[in-house]
Amino acid sequence: MRRSLITLPLLFMSLGAAGQSLGGNAASSMADDLLQAPSAQATADASALPMWPGADNHTLSLQSSLETEAEAQSGTPLSFRPLDGGTVASSNLNYGLTSHLTAHAGVSERSWANPAPRIIGSELGASYDAGRYSLGVSVGANGTPNSAALPRILPGITPSVNGLSDFDSSTQLNARGRLALGIGSGIDIGASVGRIRLLPGNALGLNTLDQKALSFGVDHGPISGNIIGRVMQPEAGVNSTFNGDRRWSSIDLGVTWHLPWQGSLSFGAQNVWSSGTSATTPVGPEPDQSRTPYVQYHQDL
């Protein structure tokens, strides 16, 4: 199951190869249609693999990626510690409704070298690409399917999520826009609102936290940078003796340089600025907001 997301594109490629044996002329004609069919998503990302041309120029494509946690931080509503050595495998199925409008559904898997539970994510949304600018909205969810149902005995078994060691699941509504400034250059702006659920018996003494996030990114050629701000607070309307009016804010910075030999170098820092005391309250420790610089190198083989 751990490799299911990575092997999913290989499965579709195998099915495509099997389909070619059904008929030489039909397969050749289908391949030509796939290569010539317009697809906003395939044009925007060269890693999208065309699969099937439908009626009225509708297209279906599959997109997959394998990134380090530092690379995947850009625009994500949740914050994972890059130094935990995590990798993110994702697969997205894109359906072109028109030459500008695309619907997509995707799954992702975050895994670590240590025996921590995996975090599985899913997303469903649509985007409109007008060439110079694009807009997209989506709903997403993240969860730890192998997390213990009982309260944790030792903290920190799951890699920190938003500074929380007792993360269980989350849901969020995302919006993202991009303005192209030229060939290979552009500005990305994203926003997210959602809710984080914690494991029962957590040290913070809360079940849920509301979260808001804003991201701003700039890319030019092989270099891209982003800044992400997040705010967490207890769910509105839930009374808590010690945490009812608490709020935690943080800002992350990151820069990635995509090297000519299929490698990338990422560096930055989490919690460059943060607010909310990190002292232990009578209920338990608050989210970890310590400043964490990182440098990571990733090589595609």
PDB file of C-alpha atoms in Angstrom:
ATOM      1  CA  MET A   1       0.000   0.000   0.000  1.00  0.00           C
ATOM      2  CA  ARG A   2       2.921   2.322   0.694  1.00  0.00           C
ATOM      3  CA  ARG A   3       3.921   2.277  -2.991  1.00  0.00           C
ATOM      4  CA  SER A   4       0.380   2.390  -4.396  1.00  0.00           C
ATOM      5  CA  LEU A   5       0.493   6.082  -5.248  1.00  0.00           C
ATOM      6  CA  ILE A   6       3.813   5.737  -7.039  1.00  0.00           C
ATOM      7  CA  THR A   7       2.785   2.661  -9.018  1.00  0.00           C
ATOM      8  CA  LEU A   8      -0.569   4.145 -10.074  1.00  0.00           C
ATOM      9  CA  PRO A   9       0.896   5.964 -13.132  1.00  0.00           C
ATOM     10  CA  LEU A  10       2.747   2.783 -14.145  1.00  0.00           C
ATOM     11  CA  LEU A  11      -0.545   0.870 -14.032  1.00  0.00           C
ATOM     12  CA  PHE A  12      -2.232   3.328 -16.399  1.00  0.00           C
ATOM     13  CA  MET A  13       0.766   3.212 -18.734  1.00  0.00           C
ATOM     14  CA  SER A  14       0.536  -0.588 -18.788  1.00  0.00           C
ATOM     15  CA  LEU A  15      -3.174  -0.400 -19.608  1.00  0.00           C
ATOM     16  CA  GLY A  16      -2.406   2.035 -22.417  1.00  0.00           C
ATOM     17  CA  ALA A  17       0.193  -0.351 -23.835  1.00  0.00           C
ATOM     18  CA  ALA A  18      -2.286  -3.214 -23.700  1.00  0.00           C
ATOM     19  CA  GLY A  19      -4.856  -1.091 -25.505  1.00  0.00           C
ATOM     20  CA  GLN A  20      -2.485  -0.554 -28.411  1.00  0.00           C
ATOM     21  CA  SER A  21      -2.567  -4.286 -29.171  1.00  0.00           C
ATOM     22  CA  LEU A  22      -6.296  -4.120 -29.931  1.00  0.00           C
ATOM     23  CA  GLY A  23      -5.725  -2.653 -33.361  1.00  0.00           C
ATOM     24  CA  GLY A  24      -2.826  -0.977 -35.128  1.00  0.00           C
ATOM     25  CA  ASN A  25      -4.752   1.705 -37.017  1.00  0.00           C
ATOM     26  CA  ALA A  26      -7.068   2.480 -34.088  1.00  0.00           C
ATOM     27  CA  ALA A  27      -4.183   2.732 -31.665  1.00  0.00           C
ATOM     28  CA  SER A  28      -2.224   4.996 -34.007  1.00  0.00           C
ATOM     29  CA  SER A  29      -5.224   7.261 -34.527  1.00  0.00           C
ATOM     30  CA  MET A  30      -5.866   7.411 -30.760  1.00  0.00           C
ATOM     31  CA  ALA A  31      -2.246   8.363 -30.078  1.00  0.00           C
ATOM     32  CA  ASP A  32      -2.427  11.166 -32.648  1.00  0.00           C
ATOM     33  CA  ASP A  33      -5.635  12.479 -31.081  1.00  0.00           C
ATOM     34  CA  LEU A  34      -4.086  12.438 -27.618  1.00  0.00           C
ATOM     35  CA  LEU A  35      -1.032  14.370 -28.739  1.00  0.00           C
ATOM     36  CA  GLN A  36      -3.079  16.960 -30.632  1.00  0.00           C
ATOM     37  CA  ALA A  37      -5.951  17.325 -28.158  1.00  0.00           C
ATOM     38  CA  PRO A  38      -5.882  20.678 -26.309  1.00  0.00           C
ATOM     39  CA  SER A  39      -5.511  20.412 -22.570  1.00  0.00           C
ATOM     40  CA  ALA A  40      -4.899  23.388 -20.280  1.00  0.00           C
ATOM     41  CA  GLN A  41      -3.462  21.206 -17.554  1.00  0.00           C
ATOM     42  CA  ALA A  42      -1.161  19.252 -19.852  1.00  0.00           C
ATOM     43  CA  THR A  43       0.096  22.482 -21.387  1.00  0.00           C
ATOM     44  CA  ALA A  44       0.757  24.048 -17.990  1.00  0.00           C
ATOM     45  CA  ASP A  45       2.622  21.022 -16.649  1.00  0.00           C
ATOM     46  CA  ALA A  46       4.785  18.832 -18.853  1.00  0.00           C
ATOM     47  CA  SER A  47       4.506  15.942 -16.372  1.00  0.00           C
ATOM     48  CA  ALA A  48       0.818  15.424 -17.236  1.00  0.00           C
ATOM     49  CA  LEU A  49       0.366  12.211 -19.248  1.00  0.00           C
ATOM     50  CA  PRO A  50      -2.514  12.311 -21.811  1.00  0.00           C
ATOM     51  CA  MET A  51      -4.735   9.243 -21.470  1.00  0.00           C
ATOM     52  CA  TRP A  52      -7.936   9.602 -23.442  1.00  0.00           C
ATOM     53  CA  PRO A  53      -9.598  12.145 -25.774  1.00  0.00           C
ATOM     54  CA  GLY A  54     -13.331  12.373 -25.137  1.00  0.00           C
ATOM     55  CA  ALA A  55     -16.144  13.962 -27.066  1.00  0.00           C
ATOM     56  CA  ASP A  56     -16.189  17.745 -27.682  1.00  0.00           C
ATOM     57  CA  ASN A  57     -12.424  17.963 -27.159  1.00  0.00           C
ATOM     58  CA  HIS A  58     -12.692  16.773 -23.556  1.00  0.00           C
ATOM     59  CA  THR A  59      -9.405  15.266 -22.379  1.00  0.00           C
ATOM     60  CA  LEU A  60      -8.252  13.072 -19.527  1.00  0.00           C
ATOM     61  CA  SER A  61      -4.690  13.165 -18.203  1.00  0.00           C
ATOM     62  CA  LEU A  62      -2.726  11.740 -15.314  1.00  0.00           C
ATOM     63  CA  GLN A  63      -0.106  13.702 -13.406  1.00  0.00           C
ATOM     64  CA  SER A  64       2.252  12.316 -10.776  1.00  0.00           C
ATOM     65  CA  SER A  65       5.152  13.631  -8.727  1.00  0.00           C
ATOM     66  CA  LEU A  66       7.560  12.644  -5.974  1.00  0.00           C
ATOM     67  CA  GLU A  67       8.960  15.514  -3.888  1.00  0.00           C
ATOM     68  CA  THR A  68      10.748  16.155  -0.655  1.00  0.00           C
ATOM     69  CA  GLU A  69       8.777  17.781   2.132  1.00  0.00           C
ATOM     70  CA  ALA A  70      10.661  21.054   1.630  1.00  0.00           C
ATOM     71  CA  GLU A  71       9.618  21.236  -2.046  1.00  0.00           C
ATOM     72  CA  ALA A  72       5.998  20.389  -1.245  1.00  0.00           C
ATOM     73  CA  GLN A  73       5.656  23.171   1.357  1.00  0.00           C
ATOM     74  CA  SER A  74       4.826  25.802  -1.269  1.00  0.00           C
ATOM     75  CA  GLY A  75       1.188  26.819  -0.905  1.00  0.00           C
ATOM     76  CA  THR A  76       0.208  23.944   1.379  1.00  0.00           C
ATOM     77  CA  PRO A  77      -2.290  24.868   4.127  1.00  0.00           C
ATOM     78  CA  LEU A  78      -0.560  22.532   6.608  1.00  0.00           C
ATOM     79  CA  SER A  79       3.003  22.881   7.847  1.00  0.00           C
ATOM     80  CA  PHE A  80       5.203  19.779   8.078  1.00  0.00           C
ATOM     81  CA  ARG A  81       8.753  19.835   9.404  1.00  0.00           C
ATOM     82  CA  PRO A  82      11.145  19.545   6.410  1.00  0.00           C
ATOM     83  CA  LEU A  83      13.914  18.191   8.639  1.00  0.00           C
ATOM     84  CA  ASP A  84      11.824  15.101   9.424  1.00  0.00           C
ATOM     85  CA  GLY A  85      13.081  13.714   6.101  1.00  0.00           C
ATOM     86  CA  GLY A  86       9.636  13.177   4.608  1.00  0.00           C
ATOM     87  CA  THR A  87       8.718  12.557   0.979  1.00  0.00           C
ATOM     88  CA  VAL A  88       5.434  13.362  -0.754  1.00  0.00           C
ATOM     89  CA  ALA A  89       4.111  11.112  -3.545  1.00  0.00           C
ATOM     90  CA  SER A  90       1.040  12.435  -5.360  1.00  0.00           C
ATOM     91  CA  SER A  91      -1.161  11.461  -8.305  1.00  0.00           C
ATOM     92  CA  ASN A  92      -3.772  13.697  -9.936  1.00  0.00           C
ATOM     93  CA  LEU A  93      -6.415  12.850 -12.503  1.00  0.00           C
ATOM     94  CA  ASN A  94      -7.291  15.895 -14.651  1.00  0.00           C
ATOM     95  CA  TYR A  95     -10.386  16.130 -16.845  1.00  0.00           C
ATOM     96  CA  GLY A  96     -10.471  18.992 -19.347  1.00  0.00           C
ATOM     97  CA  LEU A  97     -14.053  20.249 -19.609  1.00  0.00           C
ATOM     98  CA  THR A  98     -13.076  23.002 -22.046  1.00  0.00           C
ATOM     99  CA  SER A  99      -9.811  24.426 -23.322  1.00  0.00           C
ATOM    100  CA  HIS A 100      -9.716  26.654 -20.208  1.00  0.00           C
ATOM    101  CA  LEU A 101     -11.668  24.769 -17.524  1.00  0.00           C
ATOM    102  CA  THR A 102     -10.238  21.645 -15.861  1.00  0.00           C
ATOM    103  CA  ALA A 103     -11.571  19.476 -13.040  1.00  0.00           C
ATOM    104  CA  HIS A 104      -9.155  17.418 -10.986  1.00  0.00           C
ATOM    105  CA  ALA A 105      -9.086  14.775  -8.268  1.00  0.00           C
ATOM    106  CA  GLY A 106      -5.911  13.739  -6.510  1.00  0.00           C
ATOM    107  CA  VAL A 107      -4.411  11.743  -3.679  1.00  0.00           C
ATOM    108  CA  SER A 108      -1.106  12.170  -1.862  1.00  0.00           C
ATOM    109  CA  GLU A 109       0.938  10.210   0.635  1.00  0.00           C
ATOM    110  CA  ARG A 110       3.428  11.668   3.101  1.00  0.00           C
ATOM    111  CA  SER A 111       5.837   9.133   4.543  1.00  0.00           C
ATOM    112  CA  TRP A 112       8.928   9.261   6.732  1.00  0.00           C
ATOM    113  CA  ALA A 113      12.019   7.141   7.291  1.00  0.00           C
ATOM    114  CA  ASN A 114      11.043   6.554  10.928  1.00  0.00           C
ATOM    115  CA  PRO A 115       8.087   4.262  11.746  1.00  0.00           C
ATOM    116  CA  ALA A 116       5.631   7.153  12.021  1.00  0.00           C
ATOM    117  CA  PRO A 117       2.085   6.813  10.646  1.00  0.00           C
ATOM    118  CA  ARG A 118       1.642   7.910   7.045  1.00  0.00           C
ATOM    119  CA  ILE A 119      -0.505  10.944   6.271  1.00  0.00           C
ATOM    120  CA  ILE A 120      -2.910  10.417   3.362  1.00  0.00           C
ATOM    121  CA  GLY A 121      -4.381  13.431   1.593  1.00  0.00           C
ATOM    122  CA  SER A 122      -7.128  13.855  -0.983  1.00  0.00           C
ATOM    123  CA  GLU A 123      -8.300  16.849  -3.002  1.00  0.00           C
ATOM    124  CA  LEU A 124     -11.153  17.606  -5.388  1.00  0.00           C
ATOM    125  CA  GLY A 125     -11.455  20.853  -7.309  1.00  0.00           C
ATOM    126  CA  ALA A 126     -11.502  22.805 -10.553  1.00  0.00           C
ATOM    127  CA  SER A 127      -9.349  25.476 -12.165  1.00  0.00           C
ATOM    128  CA  TYR A 128      -9.781  28.052 -14.910  1.00  0.00           C
ATOM    129  CA  ASP A 129      -6.700  28.838 -17.013  1.00  0.00           C
ATOM    130  CA  ALA A 130      -6.898  31.875 -19.283  1.00  0.00           C
ATOM    131  CA  GLY A 131      -3.253  31.767 -20.306  1.00  0.00           C
ATOM    132  CA  ARG A 132      -1.772  34.716 -18.469  1.00  0.00           C
ATOM    133  CA  TYR A 133      -3.753  34.092 -15.306  1.00  0.00           C
ATOM    134  CA  SER A 134      -5.442  31.114 -13.670  1.00  0.00           C
ATOM    135  CA  LEU A 135      -7.798  30.593 -10.741  1.00  0.00           C
ATOM    136  CA  GLY A 136      -8.646  27.412  -8.864  1.00  0.00           C
ATOM    137  CA  VAL A 137     -10.697  26.215  -5.907  1.00  0.00           C
ATOM    138  CA  SER A 138     -10.647  22.861  -4.146  1.00  0.00           C
ATOM    139  CA  VAL A 139     -11.647  20.994  -1.025  1.00  0.00           C
ATOM    140  CA  GLY A 140      -9.134  18.725   0.661  1.00  0.00           C
ATOM    141  CA  ALA A 141      -8.678  16.376   3.582  1.00  0.00           C
ATOM    142  CA  ASN A 142      -5.717  14.815   5.377  1.00  0.00           C
ATOM    143  CA  GLY A 143      -5.671  11.941   7.834  1.00  0.00           C
ATOM    144  CA  THR A 144      -3.505   9.361   9.583  1.00  0.00           C
ATOM    145  CA  PRO A 145      -5.206   6.022   8.831  1.00  0.00           C
ATOM    146  CA  ASN A 146      -2.826   4.054  11.064  1.00  0.00           C
ATOM    147  CA  SER A 147      -2.924   6.373  14.072  1.00  0.00           C
ATOM    148  CA  ALA A 148      -3.868   4.872  17.418  1.00  0.00           C
ATOM    149  CA  ALA A 149      -7.477   5.306  18.479  1.00  0.00           C
ATOM    150  CA  LEU A 150      -6.479   5.481  22.144  1.00  0.00           C
ATOM    151  CA  PRO A 151      -4.695   8.510  23.661  1.00  0.00           C
ATOM    152  CA  ARG A 152      -0.974   8.678  22.989  1.00  0.00           C
ATOM    153  CA  ILE A 153       1.413   7.507  25.705  1.00  0.00           C
ATOM    154  CA  LEU A 154       4.533   9.110  24.197  1.00  0.00           C
ATOM    155  CA  PRO A 155       4.361  12.509  22.448  1.00  0.00           C
ATOM    156  CA  GLY A 156       5.878  13.153  19.060  1.00  0.00           C
ATOM    157  CA  ILE A 157       5.281   9.733  17.466  1.00  0.00           C
ATOM    158  CA  THR A 158       3.654  11.439  14.488  1.00  0.00           C
ATOM    159  CA  PRO A 159       5.846  14.050  12.753  1.00  0.00           C
ATOM    160  CA  SER A 160       4.856  17.542  13.798  1.00  0.00           C
ATOM    161  CA  VAL A 161       1.986  19.082  11.811  1.00  0.00           C
ATOM    162  CA  ASN A 162       1.602  22.824  12.388  1.00  0.00           C
ATOM    163  CA  GLY A 163       3.719  22.310  15.497  1.00  0.00           C
ATOM    164  CA  LEU A 164       1.214  19.753  16.834  1.00  0.00           C
ATOM    165  CA  SER A 165       2.443  16.281  17.748  1.00  0.00           C
ATOM    166  CA  ASP A 166      -1.123  14.974  18.254  1.00  0.00           C
ATOM    167  CA  PHE A 167      -2.448  15.666  14.746  1.00  0.00           C
ATOM    168  CA  ASP A 168      -5.231  13.293  13.663  1.00  0.00           C
ATOM    169  CA  SER A 169      -6.958  14.751  10.574  1.00  0.00           C
ATOM    170  CA  SER A 170      -7.941  17.969   8.828  1.00  0.00           C
ATOM    171  CA  THR A 171     -10.322  19.363   6.223  1.00  0.00           C
ATOM    172  CA  GLN A 172      -9.886  22.594   4.305  1.00  0.00           C
ATOM    173  CA  LEU A 173     -11.211  24.787   1.516  1.00  0.00           C
ATOM    174  CA  ASN A 174      -8.483  26.133  -0.762  1.00  0.00           C
ATOM    175  CA  ALA A 175      -8.271  28.890  -3.374  1.00  0.00           C
ATOM    176  CA  ARG A 176      -5.266  29.674  -5.536  1.00  0.00           C
ATOM    177  CA  GLY A 177      -4.458  32.126  -8.297  1.00  0.00           C
ATOM    178  CA  ARG A 178      -1.482  32.654 -10.607  1.00  0.00           C
ATOM    179  CA  LEU A 179      -0.436  35.594 -12.748  1.00  0.00           C
ATOM    180  CA  ALA A 180       2.182  34.924 -15.425  1.00  0.00           C
ATOM    181  CA  LEU A 181       4.757  37.687 -15.828  1.00  0.00           C
ATOM    182  CA  GLY A 182       6.530  36.109 -18.761  1.00  0.00           C
ATOM    183  CA  ILE A 183       7.885  32.783 -19.976  1.00  0.00           C
ATOM    184  CA  GLY A 184       8.827  30.796 -16.874  1.00  0.00           C
ATOM    185  CA  SER A 185       7.976  33.621 -14.439  1.00  0.00           C
ATOM    186  CA  GLY A 186       4.912  34.334 -12.356  1.00  0.00           C
ATOM    187  CA  ILE A 187       3.246  35.157  -9.056  1.00  0.00           C
ATOM    188  CA  ASP A 188       1.158  32.695  -7.013  1.00  0.00           C
ATOM    189  CA  ILE A 189      -1.334  33.661  -4.298  1.00  0.00           C
ATOM    190  CA  GLY A 190      -3.206  31.123  -2.185  1.00  0.00           C
ATOM    191  CA  ALA A 191      -5.651  31.081   0.727  1.00  0.00           C
ATOM    192  CA  SER A 192      -7.106  28.318   2.872  1.00  0.00           C
ATOM    193  CA  VAL A 193      -9.577  27.946   5.731  1.00  0.00           C
ATOM    194  CA  GLY A 194     -10.109  24.682   7.551  1.00  0.00           C
ATOM    195  CA  ARG A 195     -10.280  22.687  10.735  1.00  0.00           C
ATOM    196  CA  ILE A 196      -7.692  20.459  12.416  1.00  0.00           C
ATOM    197  CA  ARG A 197      -8.746  17.551  14.629  1.00  0.00           C
ATOM    198  CA  LEU A 198      -6.457  16.263  17.366  1.00  0.00           C
ATOM    199  CA  LEU A 199      -6.164  12.795  18.844  1.00  0.00           C
ATOM    200  CA  PRO A 200      -8.194  12.155  22.005  1.00  0.00           C
ATOM    201  CA  GLY A 201      -6.327  12.712  25.230  1.00  0.00           C
ATOM    202  CA  ASN A 202      -3.877  15.146  23.626  1.00  0.00           C
ATOM    203  CA  ALA A 203      -1.725  17.331  25.866  1.00  0.00           C
ATOM    204  CA  LEU A 204      -3.304  20.555  24.589  1.00  0.00           C
ATOM    205  CA  GLY A 205      -6.719  19.633  26.021  1.00  0.00           C
ATOM    206  CA  LEU A 206      -8.606  20.503  22.811  1.00  0.00           C
ATOM    207  CA  ASN A 207     -10.403  18.432  20.179  1.00  0.00           C
ATOM    208  CA  THR A 208     -10.360  20.805  17.205  1.00  0.00           C
ATOM    209  CA  LEU A 209      -8.565  23.925  16.005  1.00  0.00           C
ATOM    210  CA  ASP A 210      -9.659  26.383  13.320  1.00  0.00           C
ATOM    211  CA  GLN A 211      -6.941  27.379  10.864  1.00  0.00           C
ATOM    212  CA  LYS A 212      -6.432  30.067   8.224  1.00  0.00           C
ATOM    213  CA  ALA A 213      -3.466  30.278   5.852  1.00  0.00           C
ATOM    214  CA  LEU A 214      -2.212  32.712   3.208  1.00  0.00           C
ATOM    215  CA  SER A 215       0.640  32.078   0.771  1.00  0.00           C
ATOM    216  CA  PHE A 216       2.547  34.265  -1.668  1.00  0.00           C
ATOM    217  CA  GLY A 217       5.038  32.851  -4.146  1.00  0.00           C
ATOM    218  CA  VAL A 218       7.282  34.175  -6.921  1.00  0.00           C
ATOM    219  CA  ASP A 219       9.142  32.124  -9.514  1.00  0.00           C
ATOM    220  CA  HIS A 220      11.585  33.103 -12.240  1.00  0.00           C
ATOM    221  CA  GLY A 221      13.195  30.410 -14.355  1.00  0.00           C
ATOM    222  CA  PRO A 222      14.629  27.668 -12.128  1.00  0.00           C
ATOM    223  CA  ILE A 223      14.276  29.663  -8.874  1.00  0.00           C
ATOM    224  CA  SER A 224      11.072  29.919  -6.842  1.00  0.00           C
ATOM    225  CA  GLY A 225      10.347  31.351  -3.412  1.00  0.00           C
ATOM    226  CA  ASN A 226       7.323  31.488  -1.151  1.00  0.00           C
ATOM    227  CA  ILE A 227       6.122  32.925   2.117  1.00  0.00           C
ATOM    228  CA  ILE A 228       3.279  31.279   4.052  1.00  0.00           C
ATOM    229  CA  GLY A 229       1.411  32.681   7.046  1.00  0.00           C
ATOM    230  CA  ARG A 230      -0.820  30.565   9.304  1.00  0.00           C
ATOM    231  CA  VAL A 231      -3.144  31.277  12.219  1.00  0.00           C
ATOM    232  CA  MET A 232      -4.630  28.630  14.546  1.00  0.00           C
ATOM    233  CA  GLN A 233      -7.103  29.048  17.381  1.00  0.00           C
ATOM    234  CA  PRO A 234      -9.596  26.869  19.282  1.00  0.00           C
ATOM    235  CA  GLU A 235     -12.870  26.181  17.504  1.00  0.00           C
ATOM    236  CA  ALA A 236     -15.287  29.101  17.842  1.00  0.00           C
ATOM    237  CA  GLY A 237     -17.988  28.563  20.448  1.00  0.00           C
ATOM    238  CA  VAL A 238     -16.053  25.929  22.401  1.00  0.00           C
ATOM    239  CA  ASN A 239     -15.326  27.035  25.945  1.00  0.00           C
ATOM    240  CA  SER A 240     -11.979  26.198  27.481  1.00  0.00           C
ATOM    241  CA  THR A 241     -10.690  27.402  30.820  1.00  0.00           C
ATOM    242  CA  PHE A 242      -7.102  27.887  29.650  1.00  0.00           C
ATOM    243  CA  ASN A 243      -7.229  28.011  25.849  1.00  0.00           C
ATOM    244  CA  GLY A 244     -10.544  29.648  24.931  1.00  0.00           C
ATOM    245  CA  ASP A 245      -8.937  32.885  23.720  1.00  0.00           C
ATOM    246  CA  ARG A 246      -5.596  31.483  22.591  1.00  0.00           C
ATOM    247  CA  ARG A 247      -4.205  32.056  19.104  1.00  0.00           C
ATOM    248  CA  TRP A 248      -0.988  30.874  17.437  1.00  0.00           C
ATOM    249  CA  SER A 249       0.471  32.573  14.362  1.00  0.00           C
ATOM    250  CA  SER A 250       3.552  31.772  12.295  1.00  0.00           C
ATOM    251  CA  ILE A 251       5.304  32.678   9.039  1.00  0.00           C
ATOM    252  CA  ASP A 252       7.447  30.287   6.952  1.00  0.00           C
ATOM    253  CA  LEU A 253       9.904  31.202   4.205  1.00  0.00           C
ATOM    254  CA  GLY A 254      11.324  28.897   1.538  1.00  0.00           C
ATOM    255  CA  VAL A 255      13.385  29.051  -1.672  1.00  0.00           C
ATOM    256  CA  THR A 256      13.943  26.230  -4.196  1.00  0.00           C
ATOM    257  CA  TRP A 257      16.516  26.159  -7.002  1.00  0.00           C
ATOM    258  CA  HIS A 258      15.817  23.562  -9.710  1.00  0.00           C
ATOM    259  CA  LEU A 259      19.219  22.474 -11.015  1.00  0.00           C
ATOM    260  CA  PRO A 260      19.935  21.553 -14.666  1.00  0.00           C
ATOM    261  CA  TRP A 261      20.725  17.887 -13.833  1.00  0.00           C
ATOM    262  CA  GLN A 262      17.223  17.019 -12.500  1.00  0.00           C
ATOM    263  CA  GLY A 263      18.134  18.017  -8.978  1.00  0.00           C
ATOM    264  CA  SER A 264      16.831  20.697  -6.647  1.00  0.00           C
ATOM    265  CA  LEU A 265      18.194  22.589  -3.667  1.00  0.00           C
ATOM    266  CA  SER A 266      15.735  23.911  -1.084  1.00  0.00           C
ATOM    267  CA  PHE A 267      16.472  26.123   1.880  1.00  0.00           C
ATOM    268  CA  GLY A 268      14.446  28.272   4.222  1.00  0.00           C
ATOM    269  CA  ALA A 269      13.089  28.424   7.740  1.00  0.00           C
ATOM    270  CA  GLN A 270       9.876  27.617   9.557  1.00  0.00           C
ATOM    271  CA  ASN A 271       8.487  30.016  12.153  1.00  0.00           C
ATOM    272  CA  VAL A 272      10.673  32.900  11.020  1.00  0.00           C
ATOM    273  CA  TRP A 273       8.147  34.958  12.958  1.00  0.00           C
ATOM    274  CA  SER A 274       5.623  33.551  15.422  1.00  0.00           C
ATOM    275  CA  SER A 275       3.298  34.739  18.164  1.00  0.00           C
ATOM    276  CA  GLY A 276       1.698  32.919  21.049  1.00  0.00           C
ATOM    277  CA  THR A 277       3.737  31.835  24.058  1.00  0.00           C
ATOM    278  CA  SER A 278       5.334  28.402  23.879  1.00  0.00           C
ATOM    279  CA  ALA A 279       5.325  27.964  27.660  1.00  0.00           C
ATOM    280  CA  THR A 280       3.580  24.974  29.205  1.00  0.00           C
ATOM    281  CA  THR A 281       0.068  25.824  30.387  1.00  0.00           C
ATOM    282  CA  PRO A 282      -1.825  24.058  33.198  1.00  0.00           C
ATOM    283  CA  VAL A 283      -3.464  21.929  30.491  1.00  0.00           C
ATOM    284  CA  GLY A 284      -0.323  21.003  28.583  1.00  0.00           C
ATOM    285  CA  PRO A 285       2.320  22.248  26.138  1.00  0.00           C
ATOM    286  CA  GLU A 286       1.242  24.572  23.341  1.00  0.00           C
ATOM    287  CA  PRO A 287       2.180  24.066  19.655  1.00  0.00           C
ATOM    288  CA  ASP A 288       5.904  24.088  18.965  1.00  0.00           C
ATOM    289  CA  GLN A 289       6.777  27.434  17.348  1.00  0.00           C
ATOM    290  CA  SER A 290      10.554  27.256  17.500  1.00  0.00           C
ATOM    291  CA  ARG A 291      12.433  28.688  14.509  1.00  0.00           C
ATOM    292  CA  THR A 292      13.691  25.816  12.321  1.00  0.00           C
ATOM    293  CA  PRO A 293      16.100  26.538   9.436  1.00  0.00           C
ATOM    294  CA  TYR A 294      16.660  23.798   6.843  1.00  0.00           C
ATOM    295  CA  VAL A 295      18.674  22.962   3.723  1.00  0.00           C
ATOM    296  CA  GLN A 296      17.719  19.981   1.543  1.00  0.00           C
ATOM    297  CA  TYR A 297      18.996  18.536  -1.734  1.00  0.00           C
ATOM    298  CA  HIS A 298      16.827  16.270  -3.889  1.00  0.00           C
ATOM    299  CA  GLN A 299      17.933  14.288  -6.952  1.00  0.00           C
ATOM    300  CA  ASP A 300      15.589  12.660  -9.456  1.00  0.00           C
ATOM    301  CA  LEU A 301      16.955   9.325 -10.699  1.00  0.00           C
TER     302      LEU A 301
END
